[in-house]
Short mmCIF file of C-alpha atoms and ligand atoms in Angstrom, two decimals:
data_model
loop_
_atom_site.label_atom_id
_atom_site.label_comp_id
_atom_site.label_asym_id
_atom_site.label_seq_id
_atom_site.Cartn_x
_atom_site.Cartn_y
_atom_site.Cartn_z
CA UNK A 1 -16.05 16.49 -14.81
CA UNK A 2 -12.32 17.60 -14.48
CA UNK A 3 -9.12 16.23 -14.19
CA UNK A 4 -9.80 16.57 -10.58
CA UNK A 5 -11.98 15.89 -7.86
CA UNK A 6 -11.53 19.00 -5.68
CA UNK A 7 -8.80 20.91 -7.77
CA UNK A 8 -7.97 24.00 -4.92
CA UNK A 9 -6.73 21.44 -2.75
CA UNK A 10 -5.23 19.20 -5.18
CA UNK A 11 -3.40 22.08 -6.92
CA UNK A 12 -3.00 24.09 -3.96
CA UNK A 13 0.08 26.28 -3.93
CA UNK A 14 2.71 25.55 -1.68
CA UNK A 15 1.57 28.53 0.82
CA UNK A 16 -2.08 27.62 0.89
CA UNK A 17 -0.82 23.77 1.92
CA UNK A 18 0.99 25.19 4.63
CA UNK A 19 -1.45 27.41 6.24
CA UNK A 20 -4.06 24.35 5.76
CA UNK A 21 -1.76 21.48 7.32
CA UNK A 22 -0.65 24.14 10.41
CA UNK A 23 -4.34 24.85 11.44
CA UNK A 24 -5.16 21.53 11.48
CA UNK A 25 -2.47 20.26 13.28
CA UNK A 26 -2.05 22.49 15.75
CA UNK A 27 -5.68 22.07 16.41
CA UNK A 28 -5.48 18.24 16.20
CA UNK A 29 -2.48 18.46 19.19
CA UNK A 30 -4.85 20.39 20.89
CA UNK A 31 -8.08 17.49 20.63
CA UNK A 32 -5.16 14.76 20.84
CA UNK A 33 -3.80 16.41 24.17
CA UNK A 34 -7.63 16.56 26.03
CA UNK A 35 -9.33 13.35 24.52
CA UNK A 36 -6.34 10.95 24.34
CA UNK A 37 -4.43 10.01 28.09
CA UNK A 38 -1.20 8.29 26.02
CA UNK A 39 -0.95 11.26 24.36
CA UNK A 40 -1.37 13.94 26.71
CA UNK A 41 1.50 11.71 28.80
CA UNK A 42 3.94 11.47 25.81
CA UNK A 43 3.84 15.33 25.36
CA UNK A 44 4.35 16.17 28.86
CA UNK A 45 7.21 13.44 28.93
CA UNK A 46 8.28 15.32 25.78
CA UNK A 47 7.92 18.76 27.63
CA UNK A 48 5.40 19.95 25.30
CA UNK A 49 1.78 21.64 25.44
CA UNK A 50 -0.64 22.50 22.63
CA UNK A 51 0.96 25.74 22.15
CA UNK A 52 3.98 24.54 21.18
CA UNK A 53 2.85 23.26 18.23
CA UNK A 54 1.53 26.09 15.66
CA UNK A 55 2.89 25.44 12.40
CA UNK A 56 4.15 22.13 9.98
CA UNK A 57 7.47 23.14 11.33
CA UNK A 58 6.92 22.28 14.87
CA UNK A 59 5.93 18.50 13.90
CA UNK A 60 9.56 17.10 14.35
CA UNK A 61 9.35 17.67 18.08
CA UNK A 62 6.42 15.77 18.89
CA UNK A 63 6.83 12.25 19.76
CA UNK A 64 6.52 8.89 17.35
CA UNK A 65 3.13 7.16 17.92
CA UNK A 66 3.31 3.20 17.34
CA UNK A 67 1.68 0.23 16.32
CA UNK A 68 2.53 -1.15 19.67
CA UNK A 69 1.24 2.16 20.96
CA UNK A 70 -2.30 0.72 19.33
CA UNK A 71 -2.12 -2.81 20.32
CA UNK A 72 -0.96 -1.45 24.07
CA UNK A 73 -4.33 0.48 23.86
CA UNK A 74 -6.06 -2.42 22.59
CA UNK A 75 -8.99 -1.96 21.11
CA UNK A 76 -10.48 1.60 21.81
CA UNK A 77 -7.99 3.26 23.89
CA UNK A 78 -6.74 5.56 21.72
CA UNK A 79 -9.54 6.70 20.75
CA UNK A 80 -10.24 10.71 20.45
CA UNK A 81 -14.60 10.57 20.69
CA UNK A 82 -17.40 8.84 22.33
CA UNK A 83 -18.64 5.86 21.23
CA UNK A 84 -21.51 7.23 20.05
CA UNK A 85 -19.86 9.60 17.35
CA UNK A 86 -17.82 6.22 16.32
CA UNK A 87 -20.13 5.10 13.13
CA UNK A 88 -17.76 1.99 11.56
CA UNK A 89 -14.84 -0.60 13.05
CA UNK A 90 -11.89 -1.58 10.97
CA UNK A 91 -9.54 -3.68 11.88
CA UNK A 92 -5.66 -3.90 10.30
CA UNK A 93 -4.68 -7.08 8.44
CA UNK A 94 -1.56 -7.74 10.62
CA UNK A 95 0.03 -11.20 10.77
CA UNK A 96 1.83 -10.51 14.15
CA UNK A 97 0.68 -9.81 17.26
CA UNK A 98 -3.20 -8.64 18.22
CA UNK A 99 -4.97 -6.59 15.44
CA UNK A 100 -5.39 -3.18 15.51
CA UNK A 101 -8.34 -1.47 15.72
CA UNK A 102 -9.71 1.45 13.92
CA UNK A 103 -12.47 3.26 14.37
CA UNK A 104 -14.22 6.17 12.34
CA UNK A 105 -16.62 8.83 12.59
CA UNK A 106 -19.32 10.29 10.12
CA UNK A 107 -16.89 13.29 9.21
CA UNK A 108 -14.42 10.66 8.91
CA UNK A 109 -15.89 8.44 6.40
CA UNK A 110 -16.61 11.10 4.15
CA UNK A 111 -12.67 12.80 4.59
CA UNK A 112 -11.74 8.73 3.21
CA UNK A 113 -14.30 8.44 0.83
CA UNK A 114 -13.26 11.76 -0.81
CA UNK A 115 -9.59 10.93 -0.74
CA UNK A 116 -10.90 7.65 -2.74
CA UNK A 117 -12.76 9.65 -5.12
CA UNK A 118 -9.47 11.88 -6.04
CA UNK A 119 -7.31 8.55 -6.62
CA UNK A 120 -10.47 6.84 -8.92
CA UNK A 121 -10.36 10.39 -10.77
CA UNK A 122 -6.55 10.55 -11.02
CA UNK A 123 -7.26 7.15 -13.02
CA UNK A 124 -9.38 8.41 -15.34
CA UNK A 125 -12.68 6.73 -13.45
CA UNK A 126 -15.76 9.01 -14.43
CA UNK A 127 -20.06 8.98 -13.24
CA UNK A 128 -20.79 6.13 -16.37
CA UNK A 129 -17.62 4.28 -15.28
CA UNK A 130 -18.63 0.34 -13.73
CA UNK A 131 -16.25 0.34 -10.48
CA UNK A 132 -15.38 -3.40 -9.70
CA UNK A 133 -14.49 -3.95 -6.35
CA UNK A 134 -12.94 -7.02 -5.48
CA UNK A 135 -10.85 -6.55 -2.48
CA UNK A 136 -12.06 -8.04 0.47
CA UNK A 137 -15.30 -6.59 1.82
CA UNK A 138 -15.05 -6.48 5.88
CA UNK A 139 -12.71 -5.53 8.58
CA UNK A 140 -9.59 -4.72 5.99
CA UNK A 141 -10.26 -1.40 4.40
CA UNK A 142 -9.72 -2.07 0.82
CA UNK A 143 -13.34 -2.99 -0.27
CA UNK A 144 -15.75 -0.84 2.01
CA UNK A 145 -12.76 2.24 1.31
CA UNK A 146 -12.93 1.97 -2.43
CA UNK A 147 -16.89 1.23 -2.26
CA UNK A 148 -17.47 4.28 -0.69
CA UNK A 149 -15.15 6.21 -2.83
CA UNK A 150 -16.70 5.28 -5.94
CA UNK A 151 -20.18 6.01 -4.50
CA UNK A 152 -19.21 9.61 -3.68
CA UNK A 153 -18.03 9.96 -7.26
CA UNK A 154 -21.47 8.99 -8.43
CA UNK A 155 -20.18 5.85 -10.61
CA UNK A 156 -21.44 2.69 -10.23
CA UNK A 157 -20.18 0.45 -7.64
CA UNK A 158 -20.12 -3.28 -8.26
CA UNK A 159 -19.29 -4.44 -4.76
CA UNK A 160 -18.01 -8.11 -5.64
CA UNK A 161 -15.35 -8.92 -2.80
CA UNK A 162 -12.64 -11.15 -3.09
CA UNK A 163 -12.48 -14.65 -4.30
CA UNK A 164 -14.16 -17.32 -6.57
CA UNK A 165 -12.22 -16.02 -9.53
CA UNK A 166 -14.14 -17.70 -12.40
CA UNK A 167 -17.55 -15.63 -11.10
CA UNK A 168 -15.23 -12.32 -11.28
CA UNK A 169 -14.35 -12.72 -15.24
CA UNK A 170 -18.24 -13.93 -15.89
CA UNK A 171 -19.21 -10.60 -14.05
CA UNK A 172 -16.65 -8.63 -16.39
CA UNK A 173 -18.59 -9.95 -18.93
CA UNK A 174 -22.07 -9.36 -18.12
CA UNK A 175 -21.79 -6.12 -16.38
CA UNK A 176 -19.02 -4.89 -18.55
CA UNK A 177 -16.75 -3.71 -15.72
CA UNK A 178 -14.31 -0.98 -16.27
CA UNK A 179 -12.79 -0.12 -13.49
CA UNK A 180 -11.17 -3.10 -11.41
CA UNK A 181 -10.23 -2.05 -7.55
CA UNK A 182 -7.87 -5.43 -6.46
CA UNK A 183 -4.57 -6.30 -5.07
CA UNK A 184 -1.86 -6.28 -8.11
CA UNK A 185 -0.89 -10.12 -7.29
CA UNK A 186 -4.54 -10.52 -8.03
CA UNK A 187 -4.72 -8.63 -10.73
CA UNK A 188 -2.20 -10.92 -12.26
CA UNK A 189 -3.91 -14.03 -11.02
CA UNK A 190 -7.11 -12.90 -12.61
CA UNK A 191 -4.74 -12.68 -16.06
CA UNK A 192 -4.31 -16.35 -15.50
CA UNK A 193 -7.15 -17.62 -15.51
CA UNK A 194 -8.36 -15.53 -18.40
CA UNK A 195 -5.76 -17.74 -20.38
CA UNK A 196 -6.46 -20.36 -19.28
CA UNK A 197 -10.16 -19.89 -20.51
CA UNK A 198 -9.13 -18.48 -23.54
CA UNK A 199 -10.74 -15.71 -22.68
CA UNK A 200 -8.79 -12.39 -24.25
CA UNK A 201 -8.27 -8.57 -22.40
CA UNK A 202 -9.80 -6.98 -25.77
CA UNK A 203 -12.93 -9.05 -25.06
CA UNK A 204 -13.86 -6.59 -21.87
CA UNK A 205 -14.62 -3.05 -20.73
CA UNK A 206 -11.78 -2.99 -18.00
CA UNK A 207 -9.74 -0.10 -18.59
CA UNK A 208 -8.12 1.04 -15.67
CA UNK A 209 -7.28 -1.29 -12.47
CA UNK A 210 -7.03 0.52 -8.91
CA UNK A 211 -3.88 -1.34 -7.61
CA UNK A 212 -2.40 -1.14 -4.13
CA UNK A 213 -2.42 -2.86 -0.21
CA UNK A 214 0.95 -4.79 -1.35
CA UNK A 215 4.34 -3.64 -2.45
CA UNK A 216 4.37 -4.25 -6.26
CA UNK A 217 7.30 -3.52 -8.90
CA UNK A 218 7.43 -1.34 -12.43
CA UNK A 219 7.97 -4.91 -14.32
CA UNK A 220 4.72 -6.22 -12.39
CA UNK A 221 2.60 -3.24 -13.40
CA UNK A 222 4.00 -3.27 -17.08
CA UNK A 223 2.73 -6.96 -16.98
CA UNK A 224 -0.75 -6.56 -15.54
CA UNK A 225 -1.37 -3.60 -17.89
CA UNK A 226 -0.03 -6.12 -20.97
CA UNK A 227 -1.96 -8.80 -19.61
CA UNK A 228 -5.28 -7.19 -18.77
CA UNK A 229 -5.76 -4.24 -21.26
CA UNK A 230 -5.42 -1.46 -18.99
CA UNK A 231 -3.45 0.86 -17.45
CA UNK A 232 -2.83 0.04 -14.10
CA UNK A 233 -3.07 2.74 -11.07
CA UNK A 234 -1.14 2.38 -7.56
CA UNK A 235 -3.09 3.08 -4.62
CA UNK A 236 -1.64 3.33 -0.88
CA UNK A 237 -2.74 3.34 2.61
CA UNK A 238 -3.14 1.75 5.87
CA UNK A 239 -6.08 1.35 8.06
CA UNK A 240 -4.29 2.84 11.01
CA UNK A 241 -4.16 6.59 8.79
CA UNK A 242 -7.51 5.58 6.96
CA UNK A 243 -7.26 2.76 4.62
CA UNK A 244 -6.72 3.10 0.50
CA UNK A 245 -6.80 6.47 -0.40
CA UNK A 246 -3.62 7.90 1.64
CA UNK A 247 -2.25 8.14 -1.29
CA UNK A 248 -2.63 7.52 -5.29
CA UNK A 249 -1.42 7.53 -8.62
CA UNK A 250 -2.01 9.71 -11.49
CA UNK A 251 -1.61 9.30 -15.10
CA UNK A 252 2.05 10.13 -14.93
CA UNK A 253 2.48 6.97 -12.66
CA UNK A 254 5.55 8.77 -11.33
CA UNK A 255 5.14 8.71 -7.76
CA UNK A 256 1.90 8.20 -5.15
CA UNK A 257 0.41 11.54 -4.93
CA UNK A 258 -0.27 12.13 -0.94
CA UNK A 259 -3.88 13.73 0.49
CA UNK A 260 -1.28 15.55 2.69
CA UNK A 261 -4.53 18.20 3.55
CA UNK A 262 -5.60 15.28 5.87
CA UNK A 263 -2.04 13.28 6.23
CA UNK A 264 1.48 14.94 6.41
CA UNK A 265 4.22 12.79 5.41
CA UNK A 266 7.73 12.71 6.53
CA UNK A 267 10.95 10.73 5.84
CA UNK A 268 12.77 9.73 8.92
CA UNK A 269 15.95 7.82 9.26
CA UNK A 270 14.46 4.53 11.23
CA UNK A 271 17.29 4.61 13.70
CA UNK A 272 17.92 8.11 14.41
CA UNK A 273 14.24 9.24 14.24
CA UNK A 274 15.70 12.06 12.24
CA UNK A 275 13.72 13.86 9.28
CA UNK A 276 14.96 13.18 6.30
CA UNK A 277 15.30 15.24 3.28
CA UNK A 278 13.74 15.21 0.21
CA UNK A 279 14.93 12.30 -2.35
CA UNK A 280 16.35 10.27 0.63
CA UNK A 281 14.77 6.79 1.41
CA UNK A 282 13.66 6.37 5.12
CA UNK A 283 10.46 5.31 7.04
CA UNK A 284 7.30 6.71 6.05
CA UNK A 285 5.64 8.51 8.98
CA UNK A 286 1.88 9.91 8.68
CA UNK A 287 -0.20 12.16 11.14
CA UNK A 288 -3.53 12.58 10.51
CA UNK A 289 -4.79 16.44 10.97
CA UNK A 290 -8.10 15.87 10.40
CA UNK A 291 -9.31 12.57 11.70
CA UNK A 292 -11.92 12.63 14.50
CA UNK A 293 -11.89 9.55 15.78
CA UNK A 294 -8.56 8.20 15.50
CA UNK A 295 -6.11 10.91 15.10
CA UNK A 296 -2.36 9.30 15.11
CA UNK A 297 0.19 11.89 15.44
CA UNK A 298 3.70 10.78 13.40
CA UNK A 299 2.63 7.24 12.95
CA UNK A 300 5.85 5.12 11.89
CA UNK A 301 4.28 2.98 9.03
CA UNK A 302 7.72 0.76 8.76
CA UNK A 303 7.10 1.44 5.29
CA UNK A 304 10.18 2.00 3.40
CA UNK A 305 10.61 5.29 0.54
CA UNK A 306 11.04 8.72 -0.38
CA UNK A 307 9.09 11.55 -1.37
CA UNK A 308 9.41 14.38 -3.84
CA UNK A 309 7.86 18.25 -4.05
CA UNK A 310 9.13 18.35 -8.05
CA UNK A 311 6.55 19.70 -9.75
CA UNK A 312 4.31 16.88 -11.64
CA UNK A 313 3.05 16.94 -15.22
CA UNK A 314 -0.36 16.63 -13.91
CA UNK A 315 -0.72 20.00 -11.98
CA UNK A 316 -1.11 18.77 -9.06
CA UNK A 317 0.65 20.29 -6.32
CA UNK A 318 0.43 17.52 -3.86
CA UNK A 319 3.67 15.71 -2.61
CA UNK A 320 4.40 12.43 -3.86
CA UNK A 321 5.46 9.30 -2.83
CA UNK A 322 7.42 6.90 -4.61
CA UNK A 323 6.55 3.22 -4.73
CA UNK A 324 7.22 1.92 -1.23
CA UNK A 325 9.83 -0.55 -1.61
CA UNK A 326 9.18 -2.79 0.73
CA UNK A 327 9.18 -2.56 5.04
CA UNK A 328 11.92 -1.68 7.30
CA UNK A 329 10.25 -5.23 8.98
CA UNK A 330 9.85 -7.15 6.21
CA UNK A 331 13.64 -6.39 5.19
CA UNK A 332 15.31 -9.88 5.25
CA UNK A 333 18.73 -9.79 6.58
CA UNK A 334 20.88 -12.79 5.24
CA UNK A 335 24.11 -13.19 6.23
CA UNK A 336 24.19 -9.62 6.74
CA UNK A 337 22.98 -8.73 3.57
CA UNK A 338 19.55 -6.28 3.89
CA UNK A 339 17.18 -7.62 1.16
CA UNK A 340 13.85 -6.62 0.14
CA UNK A 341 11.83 -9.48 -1.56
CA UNK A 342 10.93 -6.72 -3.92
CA UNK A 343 14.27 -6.83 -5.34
CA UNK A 344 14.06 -10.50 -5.84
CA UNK A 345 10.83 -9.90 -7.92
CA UNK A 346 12.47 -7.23 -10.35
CA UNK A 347 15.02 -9.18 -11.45
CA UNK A 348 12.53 -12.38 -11.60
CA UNK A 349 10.68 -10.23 -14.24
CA UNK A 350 13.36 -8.52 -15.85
CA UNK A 351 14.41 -12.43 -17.39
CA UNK A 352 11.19 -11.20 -19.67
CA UNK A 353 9.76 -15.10 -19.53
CA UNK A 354 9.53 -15.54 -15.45
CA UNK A 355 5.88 -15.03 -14.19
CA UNK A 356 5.86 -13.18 -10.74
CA UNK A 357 4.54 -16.28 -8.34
CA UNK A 358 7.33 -16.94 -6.75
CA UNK A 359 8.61 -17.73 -2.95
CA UNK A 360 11.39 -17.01 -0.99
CA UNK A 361 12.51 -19.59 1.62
CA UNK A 362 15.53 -18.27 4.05
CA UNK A 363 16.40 -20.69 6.40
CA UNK A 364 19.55 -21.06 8.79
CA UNK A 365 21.51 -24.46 7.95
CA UNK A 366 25.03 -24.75 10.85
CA UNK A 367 24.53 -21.30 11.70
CA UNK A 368 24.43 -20.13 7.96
CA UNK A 369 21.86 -18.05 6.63
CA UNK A 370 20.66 -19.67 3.18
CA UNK A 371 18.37 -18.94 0.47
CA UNK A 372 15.93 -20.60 -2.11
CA UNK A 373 13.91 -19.10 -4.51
CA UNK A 374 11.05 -21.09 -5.76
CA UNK A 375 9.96 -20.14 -9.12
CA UNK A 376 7.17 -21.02 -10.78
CA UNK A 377 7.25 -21.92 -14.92
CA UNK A 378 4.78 -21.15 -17.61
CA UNK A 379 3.31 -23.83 -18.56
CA UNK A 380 5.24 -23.09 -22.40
CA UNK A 381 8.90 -22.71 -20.32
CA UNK A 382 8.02 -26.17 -18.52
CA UNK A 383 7.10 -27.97 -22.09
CA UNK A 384 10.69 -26.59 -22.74
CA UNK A 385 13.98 -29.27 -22.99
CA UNK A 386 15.54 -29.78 -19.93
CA UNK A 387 18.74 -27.86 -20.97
CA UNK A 388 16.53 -24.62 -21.80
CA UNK A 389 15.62 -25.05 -18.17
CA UNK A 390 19.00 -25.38 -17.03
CA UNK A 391 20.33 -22.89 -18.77
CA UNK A 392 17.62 -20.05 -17.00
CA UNK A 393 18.47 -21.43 -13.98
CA UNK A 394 22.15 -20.29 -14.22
CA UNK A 395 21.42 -17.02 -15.67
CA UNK A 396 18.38 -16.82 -12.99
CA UNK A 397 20.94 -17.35 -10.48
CA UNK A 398 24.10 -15.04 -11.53
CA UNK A 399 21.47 -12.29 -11.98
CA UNK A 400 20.59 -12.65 -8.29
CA UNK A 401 24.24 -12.91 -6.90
CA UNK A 402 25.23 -9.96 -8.61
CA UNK A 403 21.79 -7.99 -7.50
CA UNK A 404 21.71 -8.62 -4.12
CA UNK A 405 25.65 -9.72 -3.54
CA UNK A 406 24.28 -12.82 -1.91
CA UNK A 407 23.92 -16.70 -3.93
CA UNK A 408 20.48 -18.18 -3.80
CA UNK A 409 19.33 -21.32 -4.81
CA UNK A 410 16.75 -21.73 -7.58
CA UNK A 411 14.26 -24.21 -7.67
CA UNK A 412 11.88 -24.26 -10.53
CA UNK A 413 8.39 -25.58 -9.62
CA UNK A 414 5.35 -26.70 -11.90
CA UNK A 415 2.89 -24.02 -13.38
CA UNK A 416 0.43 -23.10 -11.11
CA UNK A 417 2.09 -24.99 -7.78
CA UNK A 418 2.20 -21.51 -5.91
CA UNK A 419 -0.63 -20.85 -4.26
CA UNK A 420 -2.16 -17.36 -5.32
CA UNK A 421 -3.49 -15.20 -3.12
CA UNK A 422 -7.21 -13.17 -3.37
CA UNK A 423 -5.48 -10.47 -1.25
CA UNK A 424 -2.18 -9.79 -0.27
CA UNK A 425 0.18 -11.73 -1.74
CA UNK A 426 2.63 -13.61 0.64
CA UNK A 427 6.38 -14.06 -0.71
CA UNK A 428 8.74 -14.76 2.32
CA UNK A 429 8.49 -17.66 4.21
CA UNK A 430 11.53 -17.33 6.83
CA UNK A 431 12.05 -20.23 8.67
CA UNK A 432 14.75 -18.83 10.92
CA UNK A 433 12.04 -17.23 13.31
CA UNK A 434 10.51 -20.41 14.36
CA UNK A 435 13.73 -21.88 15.69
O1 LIG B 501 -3.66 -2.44 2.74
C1 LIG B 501 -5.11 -0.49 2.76
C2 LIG B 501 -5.27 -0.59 1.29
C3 LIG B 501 -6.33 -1.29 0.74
C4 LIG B 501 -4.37 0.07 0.44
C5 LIG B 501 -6.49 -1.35 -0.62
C6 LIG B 501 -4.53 0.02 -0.91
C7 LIG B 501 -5.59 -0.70 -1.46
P1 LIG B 501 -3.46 -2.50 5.73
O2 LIG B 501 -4.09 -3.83 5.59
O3 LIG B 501 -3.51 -1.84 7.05
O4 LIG B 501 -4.16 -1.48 4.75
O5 LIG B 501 -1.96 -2.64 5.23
C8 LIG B 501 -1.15 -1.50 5.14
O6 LIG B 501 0.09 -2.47 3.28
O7 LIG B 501 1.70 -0.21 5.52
C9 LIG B 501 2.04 -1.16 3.31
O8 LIG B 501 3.05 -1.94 3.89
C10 LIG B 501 1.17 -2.04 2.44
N1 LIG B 501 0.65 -1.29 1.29
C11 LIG B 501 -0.57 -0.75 1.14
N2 LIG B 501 -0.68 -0.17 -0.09
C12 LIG B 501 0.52 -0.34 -0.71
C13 LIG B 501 1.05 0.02 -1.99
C14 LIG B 501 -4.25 -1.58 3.38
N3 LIG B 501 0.33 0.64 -2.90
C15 LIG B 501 0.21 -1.87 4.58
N4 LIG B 501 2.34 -0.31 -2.23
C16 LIG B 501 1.06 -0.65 4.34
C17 LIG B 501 3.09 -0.95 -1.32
C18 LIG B 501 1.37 -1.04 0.18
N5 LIG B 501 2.64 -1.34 -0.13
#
């Protein structure tokens, strides 16, 4: 098998992307505009019919869809087919407000699937590969997306699911998986309780984990691929464009390649709504040109980053995507300050003996934004003397002033008083919002 899984679209010249993404979108206004009443109302709000919209160029005018645009049409609204084309329900993993519901056609699920297969290729994955799967099976998209993925590749498919981590290693073992498809916190948790049954990375078949659905740092993937023996993949997407798959890393690791033959990507400025040019960090907004079912037309993702056409090492021609930093949402303004937890973690791991489980409390104490950043120690940092201790905490803490320009306190807590996640990790806790 190649380097690729379908190489004239994933090395596709610049001209030949064009002409693809044009026809599709100016056919998906068209389908958007008959089957979808919010849409056809937004355009004519906007001034616009179908034949406005002929090439990539003409995208900026059309208007932003929403997530409240989804919950508003709560749960089929938006929908662009009968029910009876409409072959599988997912549902977003939000933890505000209704979910959102997506739905999917045949055509659909193969579209995903094969945007699953490129990113398990881009990692190296081949037919005799063992694909682990232990994102959650269900109505998030991670496990059924890269369980169908893997299928249409033709490897094998272990479809384990989240959770119950000692039966995960044991199945490592026994069915000597080599491909592991879970969230990077995960990924790291798995690493811990490999220690802690002295059970080593060289031991295994895993060589390649499948990493995304939470924003992760360089340090964390430097430890995961220490920790676990592998080299360790990122893989993006949201259920509202598809699901994992939207976009994925390659062996260069320098930047999310995007399936932008199904999902153009721009950078807007998340005041202005203005596009943003290359290199520049902004909002990451999708529209999907070839989904049947659910077609969202510039969907702002709240996702923060930036996105290159350099040329990558590779050869493929698809644009790229650099790590998403964080979310113009989950941004934490403090005292005026904008901080991404992300931020917090890099310099966390940069100390070289921190382990990333780690919280962030911001509360507001007489109208003053504070906050504390629990830490957890290894268990051979907490055997440590107390002044060892101490003397992390300072550096801990000057490291952070000088990052993010703001003081934090640092608590230290026991080994293993975090509680890990099976999915997405959670790292803010801001207690502001509940007063
Ligand atoms: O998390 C889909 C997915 C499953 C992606 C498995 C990768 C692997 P949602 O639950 O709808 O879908 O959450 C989507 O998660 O807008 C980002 O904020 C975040 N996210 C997903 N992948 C990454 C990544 C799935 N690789 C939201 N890096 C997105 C950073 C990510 N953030």
């Amino acid at each position: 098998m190649s380097n690729y899984f379908n190489e004239s679209i994933e090395r596709a010249t610049a001209s030949e992307m064009f002409h693809i993404q044009s026809l599709n979108l100016s056919r998906m206004v068209r389908r958007v505009y008959n089957r979808v009443p919010m849409y056809r109302k937004r355009m004519e709000e906007a001034g616009l019919t179908p034949d406005d919209i002929k090439t990539v160029h003409d995208l900026k005018r059309l208007p932003f869809t929403y997530k409240q645009d989804l919950r508003d049409n709560y749960p089929y609204g938006m929908f662009a087919v009968d029910q009876d084309e409409v072959v599988r329900i997912h549902a977003s993993s939000g933890t505000t407000g209704k979910q959102t519901v997506v739905g999917y056609t045949q055509n659909d699920i193969n579209m995903w699937s094969e945007c699953v297969a490129r990113a398990l290729v881009a990692a190296g994955t081949k037919k005799h590969d063992f694909v682990h799967v232990s994102y959650g099976y269900g109505l998030f998209t991670g496990g059924l997306g890269l369980h169908y993925g893997a299928e249409m590749l033709g490897a094998t498919v272990i479809p384990v699911s989240s959770g119950n981590t000692a039966r995960q290693i044991q199945i490592f073992q026994d069915f000597g998986s080599s491909i592991l498809c879970c969230t990077p916190s995960y990924a790291l948790y798995i690493a811990d309780v490999m220690k802690e049954n002295n059970i080593s990375a060289e031991s295994l078949k895993l060589k390649a984990g499948i990493l995304g659905a939470e924003p992760w740092t360089e340090n964390m993937r430097q430890q995961i691929e220490q920790r676990l023996g592998i080299k360790a993949y990122d893989i993006y997407g949201l259920s509202e464009v598809a699901g994992p798959g939207v976009g994925f890393d390659c062996e260069y690791q320098c930047g999310m390649h995007i399936n932008e033959d199904n999902f153009i990507i721009e950078i807007i400025d998340p005041d202005t709504g203005e596009v943003l040019p290359d290199g520049e960090q902004g909002e990451v907004v999708f529209t999907c040109i070839t989904k049947e079912a659910l077609p969202l037309i510039r969907y702002r993702t709240r996702d923060v980053s930036s996105i290159t056409r350099e040329p990558c090492k590779c050869g493929r021609t698809l644009v790229r995507m650099a790590k998403p930093c964080g979310r113009c949402d989950d941004m934490l303004i403090i005292r005026g300050v904008n901080v991404f937890p992300s931020q917090i973690e890099s310099v966390l791991l940069s100390m070289g003996t921190i382990e990333p489980h780690y919280l962030i409390i911001v509360d507001r104490v007489n109208n003053l934004d504070q906050i504390e950043i629990k830490v957890e120690l290894s268990e051979d940092l907490f055997s440590d003397q107390v002044k060892g201790i101490e003397k992390l905490q300072k550096q801990l803490a000057s490291k952070i002033e000088s990052t993010l320009g703001l003081a934090a306190k640092i608590t230290f807590v026991e080994p293993m008083t975090i509680p890990r996640s099976e999915g997405k990790a959670k790292r803010v806790i801001d207690n502001r919002k509940l007063k």
